[in-house]
PDB file of C-alpha atoms and ligand atoms in Angstrom:
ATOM      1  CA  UNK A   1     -14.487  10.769 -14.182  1.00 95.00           C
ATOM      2  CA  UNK A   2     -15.361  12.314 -10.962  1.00 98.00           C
ATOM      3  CA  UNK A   3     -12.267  11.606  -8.240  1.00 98.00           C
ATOM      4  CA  UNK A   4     -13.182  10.527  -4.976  1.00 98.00           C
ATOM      5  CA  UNK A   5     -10.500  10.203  -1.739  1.00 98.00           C
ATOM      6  CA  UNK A   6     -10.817   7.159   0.182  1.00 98.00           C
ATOM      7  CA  UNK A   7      -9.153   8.032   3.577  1.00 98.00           C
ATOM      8  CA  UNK A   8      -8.162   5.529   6.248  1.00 96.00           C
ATOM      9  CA  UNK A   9      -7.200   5.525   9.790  1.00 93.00           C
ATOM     10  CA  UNK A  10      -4.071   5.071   9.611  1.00 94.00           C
ATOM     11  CA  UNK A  11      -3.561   8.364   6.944  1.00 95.00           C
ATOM     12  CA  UNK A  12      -3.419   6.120   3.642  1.00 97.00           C
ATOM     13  CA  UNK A  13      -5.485   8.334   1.065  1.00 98.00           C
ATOM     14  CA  UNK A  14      -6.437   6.371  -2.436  1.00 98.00           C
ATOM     15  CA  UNK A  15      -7.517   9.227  -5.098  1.00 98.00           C
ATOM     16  CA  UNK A  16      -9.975   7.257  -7.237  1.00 98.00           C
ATOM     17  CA  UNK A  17     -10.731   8.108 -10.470  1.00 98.00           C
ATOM     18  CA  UNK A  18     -14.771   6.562  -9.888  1.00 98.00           C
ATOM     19  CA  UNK A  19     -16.852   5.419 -13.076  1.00 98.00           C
ATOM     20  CA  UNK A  20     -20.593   7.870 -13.188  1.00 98.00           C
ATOM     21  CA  UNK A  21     -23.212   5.935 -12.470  1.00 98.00           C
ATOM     22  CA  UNK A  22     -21.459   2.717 -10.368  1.00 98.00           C
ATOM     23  CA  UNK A  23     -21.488   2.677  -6.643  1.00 98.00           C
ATOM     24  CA  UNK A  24     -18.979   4.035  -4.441  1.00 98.00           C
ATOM     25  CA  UNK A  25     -18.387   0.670  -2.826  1.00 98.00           C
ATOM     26  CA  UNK A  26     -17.744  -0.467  -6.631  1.00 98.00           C
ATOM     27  CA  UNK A  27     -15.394   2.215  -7.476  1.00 98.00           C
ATOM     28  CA  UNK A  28     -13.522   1.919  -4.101  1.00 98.00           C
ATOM     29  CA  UNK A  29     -13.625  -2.164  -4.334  1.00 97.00           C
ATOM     30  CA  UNK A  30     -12.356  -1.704  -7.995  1.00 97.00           C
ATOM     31  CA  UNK A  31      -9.527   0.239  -6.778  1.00 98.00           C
ATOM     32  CA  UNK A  32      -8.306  -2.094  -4.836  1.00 97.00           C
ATOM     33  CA  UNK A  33      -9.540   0.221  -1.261  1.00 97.00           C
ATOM     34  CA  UNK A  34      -8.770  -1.854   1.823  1.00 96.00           C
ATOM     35  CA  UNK A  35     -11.584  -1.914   4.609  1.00 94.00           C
ATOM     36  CA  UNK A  36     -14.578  -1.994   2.178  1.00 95.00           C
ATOM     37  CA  UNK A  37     -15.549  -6.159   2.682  1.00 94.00           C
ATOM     38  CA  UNK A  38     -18.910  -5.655   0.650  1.00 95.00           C
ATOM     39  CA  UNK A  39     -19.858  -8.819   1.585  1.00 96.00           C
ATOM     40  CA  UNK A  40     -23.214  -8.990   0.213  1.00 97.00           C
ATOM     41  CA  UNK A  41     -22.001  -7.748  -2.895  1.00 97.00           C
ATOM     42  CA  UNK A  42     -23.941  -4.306  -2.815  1.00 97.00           C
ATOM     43  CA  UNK A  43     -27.464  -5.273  -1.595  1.00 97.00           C
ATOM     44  CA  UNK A  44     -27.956  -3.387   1.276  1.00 96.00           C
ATOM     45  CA  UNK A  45     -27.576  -6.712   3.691  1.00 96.00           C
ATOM     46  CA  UNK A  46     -24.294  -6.524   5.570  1.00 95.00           C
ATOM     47  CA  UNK A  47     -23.155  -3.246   6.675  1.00 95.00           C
ATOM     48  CA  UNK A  48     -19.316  -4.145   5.710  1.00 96.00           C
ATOM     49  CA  UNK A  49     -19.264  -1.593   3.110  1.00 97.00           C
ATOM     50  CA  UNK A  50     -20.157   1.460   5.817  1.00 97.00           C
ATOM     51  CA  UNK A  51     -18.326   4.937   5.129  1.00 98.00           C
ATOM     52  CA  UNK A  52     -18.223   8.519   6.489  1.00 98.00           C
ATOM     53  CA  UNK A  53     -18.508  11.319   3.902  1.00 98.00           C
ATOM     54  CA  UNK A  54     -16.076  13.331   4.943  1.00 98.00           C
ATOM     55  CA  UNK A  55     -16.396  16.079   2.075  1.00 98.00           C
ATOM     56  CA  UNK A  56     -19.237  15.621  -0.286  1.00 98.00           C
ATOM     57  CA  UNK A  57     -19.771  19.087  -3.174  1.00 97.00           C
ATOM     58  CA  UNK A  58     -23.310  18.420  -4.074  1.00 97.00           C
ATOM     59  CA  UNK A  59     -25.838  17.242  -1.319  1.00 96.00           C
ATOM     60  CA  UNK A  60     -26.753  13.567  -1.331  1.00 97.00           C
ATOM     61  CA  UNK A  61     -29.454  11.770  -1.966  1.00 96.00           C
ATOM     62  CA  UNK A  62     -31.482  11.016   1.207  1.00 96.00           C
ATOM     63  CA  UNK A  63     -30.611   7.664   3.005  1.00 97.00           C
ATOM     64  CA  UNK A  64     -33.248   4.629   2.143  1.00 95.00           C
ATOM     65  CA  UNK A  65     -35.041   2.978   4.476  1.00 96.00           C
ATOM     66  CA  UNK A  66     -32.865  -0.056   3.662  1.00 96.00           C
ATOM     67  CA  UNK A  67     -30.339   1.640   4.191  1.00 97.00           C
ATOM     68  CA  UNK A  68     -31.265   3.468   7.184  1.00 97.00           C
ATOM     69  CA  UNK A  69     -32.043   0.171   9.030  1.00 97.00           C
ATOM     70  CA  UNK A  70     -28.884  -1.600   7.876  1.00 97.00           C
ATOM     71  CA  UNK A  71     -26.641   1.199   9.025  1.00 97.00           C
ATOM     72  CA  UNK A  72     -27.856   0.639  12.612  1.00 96.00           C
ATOM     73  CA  UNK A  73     -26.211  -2.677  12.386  1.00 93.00           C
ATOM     74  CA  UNK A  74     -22.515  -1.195  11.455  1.00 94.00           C
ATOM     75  CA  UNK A  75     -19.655  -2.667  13.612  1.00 92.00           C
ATOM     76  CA  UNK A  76     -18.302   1.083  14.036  1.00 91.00           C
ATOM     77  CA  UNK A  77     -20.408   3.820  15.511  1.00 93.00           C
ATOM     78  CA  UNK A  78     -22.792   5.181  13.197  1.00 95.00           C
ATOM     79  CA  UNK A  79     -22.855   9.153  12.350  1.00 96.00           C
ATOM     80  CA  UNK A  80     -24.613  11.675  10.955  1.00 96.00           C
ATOM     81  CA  UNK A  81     -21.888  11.289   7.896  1.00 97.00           C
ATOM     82  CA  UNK A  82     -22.468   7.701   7.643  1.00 98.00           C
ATOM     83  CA  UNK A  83     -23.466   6.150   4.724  1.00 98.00           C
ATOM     84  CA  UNK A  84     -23.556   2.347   3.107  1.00 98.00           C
ATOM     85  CA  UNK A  85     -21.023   3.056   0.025  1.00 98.00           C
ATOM     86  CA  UNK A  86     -23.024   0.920  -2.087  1.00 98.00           C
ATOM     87  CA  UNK A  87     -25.891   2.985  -2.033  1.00 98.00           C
ATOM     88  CA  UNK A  88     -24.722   5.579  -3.245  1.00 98.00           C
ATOM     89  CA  UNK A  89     -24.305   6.031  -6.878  1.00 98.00           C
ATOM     90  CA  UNK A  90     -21.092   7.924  -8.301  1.00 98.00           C
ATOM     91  CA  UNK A  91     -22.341  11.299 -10.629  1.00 98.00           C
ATOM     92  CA  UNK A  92     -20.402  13.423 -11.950  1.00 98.00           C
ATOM     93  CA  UNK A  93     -21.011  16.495  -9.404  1.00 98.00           C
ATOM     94  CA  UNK A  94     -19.009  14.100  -6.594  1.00 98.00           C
ATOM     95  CA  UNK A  95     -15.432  15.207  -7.927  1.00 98.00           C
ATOM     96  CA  UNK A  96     -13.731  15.822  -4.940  1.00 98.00           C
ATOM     97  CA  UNK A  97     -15.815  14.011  -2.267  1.00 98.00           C
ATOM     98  CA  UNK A  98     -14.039  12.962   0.560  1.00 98.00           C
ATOM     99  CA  UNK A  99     -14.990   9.310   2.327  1.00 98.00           C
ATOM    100  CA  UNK A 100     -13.142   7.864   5.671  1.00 98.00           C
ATOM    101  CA  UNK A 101     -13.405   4.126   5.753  1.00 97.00           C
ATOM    102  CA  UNK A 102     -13.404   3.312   9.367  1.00 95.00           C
ATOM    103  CA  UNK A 103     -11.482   0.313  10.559  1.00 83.00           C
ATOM    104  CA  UNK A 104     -13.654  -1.078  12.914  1.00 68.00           C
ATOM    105  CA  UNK A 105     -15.806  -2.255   9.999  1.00 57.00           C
ATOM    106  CA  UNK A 106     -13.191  -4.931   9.192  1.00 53.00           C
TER     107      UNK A 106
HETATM  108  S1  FES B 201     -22.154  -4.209   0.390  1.00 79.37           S
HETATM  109 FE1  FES B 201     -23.411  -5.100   1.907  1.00 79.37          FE
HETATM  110  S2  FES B 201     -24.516  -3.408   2.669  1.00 79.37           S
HETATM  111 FE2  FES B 201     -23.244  -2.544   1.179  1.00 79.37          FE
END
């Protein structure tokens, strides 16, 4: 399984082993990551699951309109790294991607 760091403000780092083919909000949430709410459970609707790729190997797949409008409605500052966790889904080529969790989304 691919490992991804979750990274928080104030320097806690969770190494997460991540299951292919689930979301990052999923594998983080799983994990037992603090400051990923996911309150609408992964469908693109709440913004509570926002994240900063930090470090990513392999280029991502492009943001989704969904996803693109729901981002503007983040509690913390949106970025060109920013990213709705549960969008994205975990392959194999993310071992060693790095994602900040920003507190402001709590
Ligand atoms: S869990 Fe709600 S937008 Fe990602």
């Amino acid at each position: 399984m691919p490992e991804i760091q979750f990274l928080q403000a104030d320097g806690r780092v969770d190494r997460v082993d991540a299951p292919v083919g689930v979301s990052i909000m999923k594998a983080a949430v799983g994990a037992g990551v603090p400051g990923i709410l996911a309150e609408c459970g992964g469908q693109a609707m709440c913004a509570t699951c926002h994240v900063h790729i930090r470090y990513t190997p392999v280029v991502l797949p492009e943001v989704g309109e969904d996803e693109d409008e729901m981002l503007d409605c983040a509690l913390s500052p949106r970025a060109e790294s920013s990213r709705l966790s549960c969008q994205v889904t975990v392959e194999a080529s993310y071992d060693g991607m790095s994602v900040y969790v920003p507190a402001e989304d709590l």
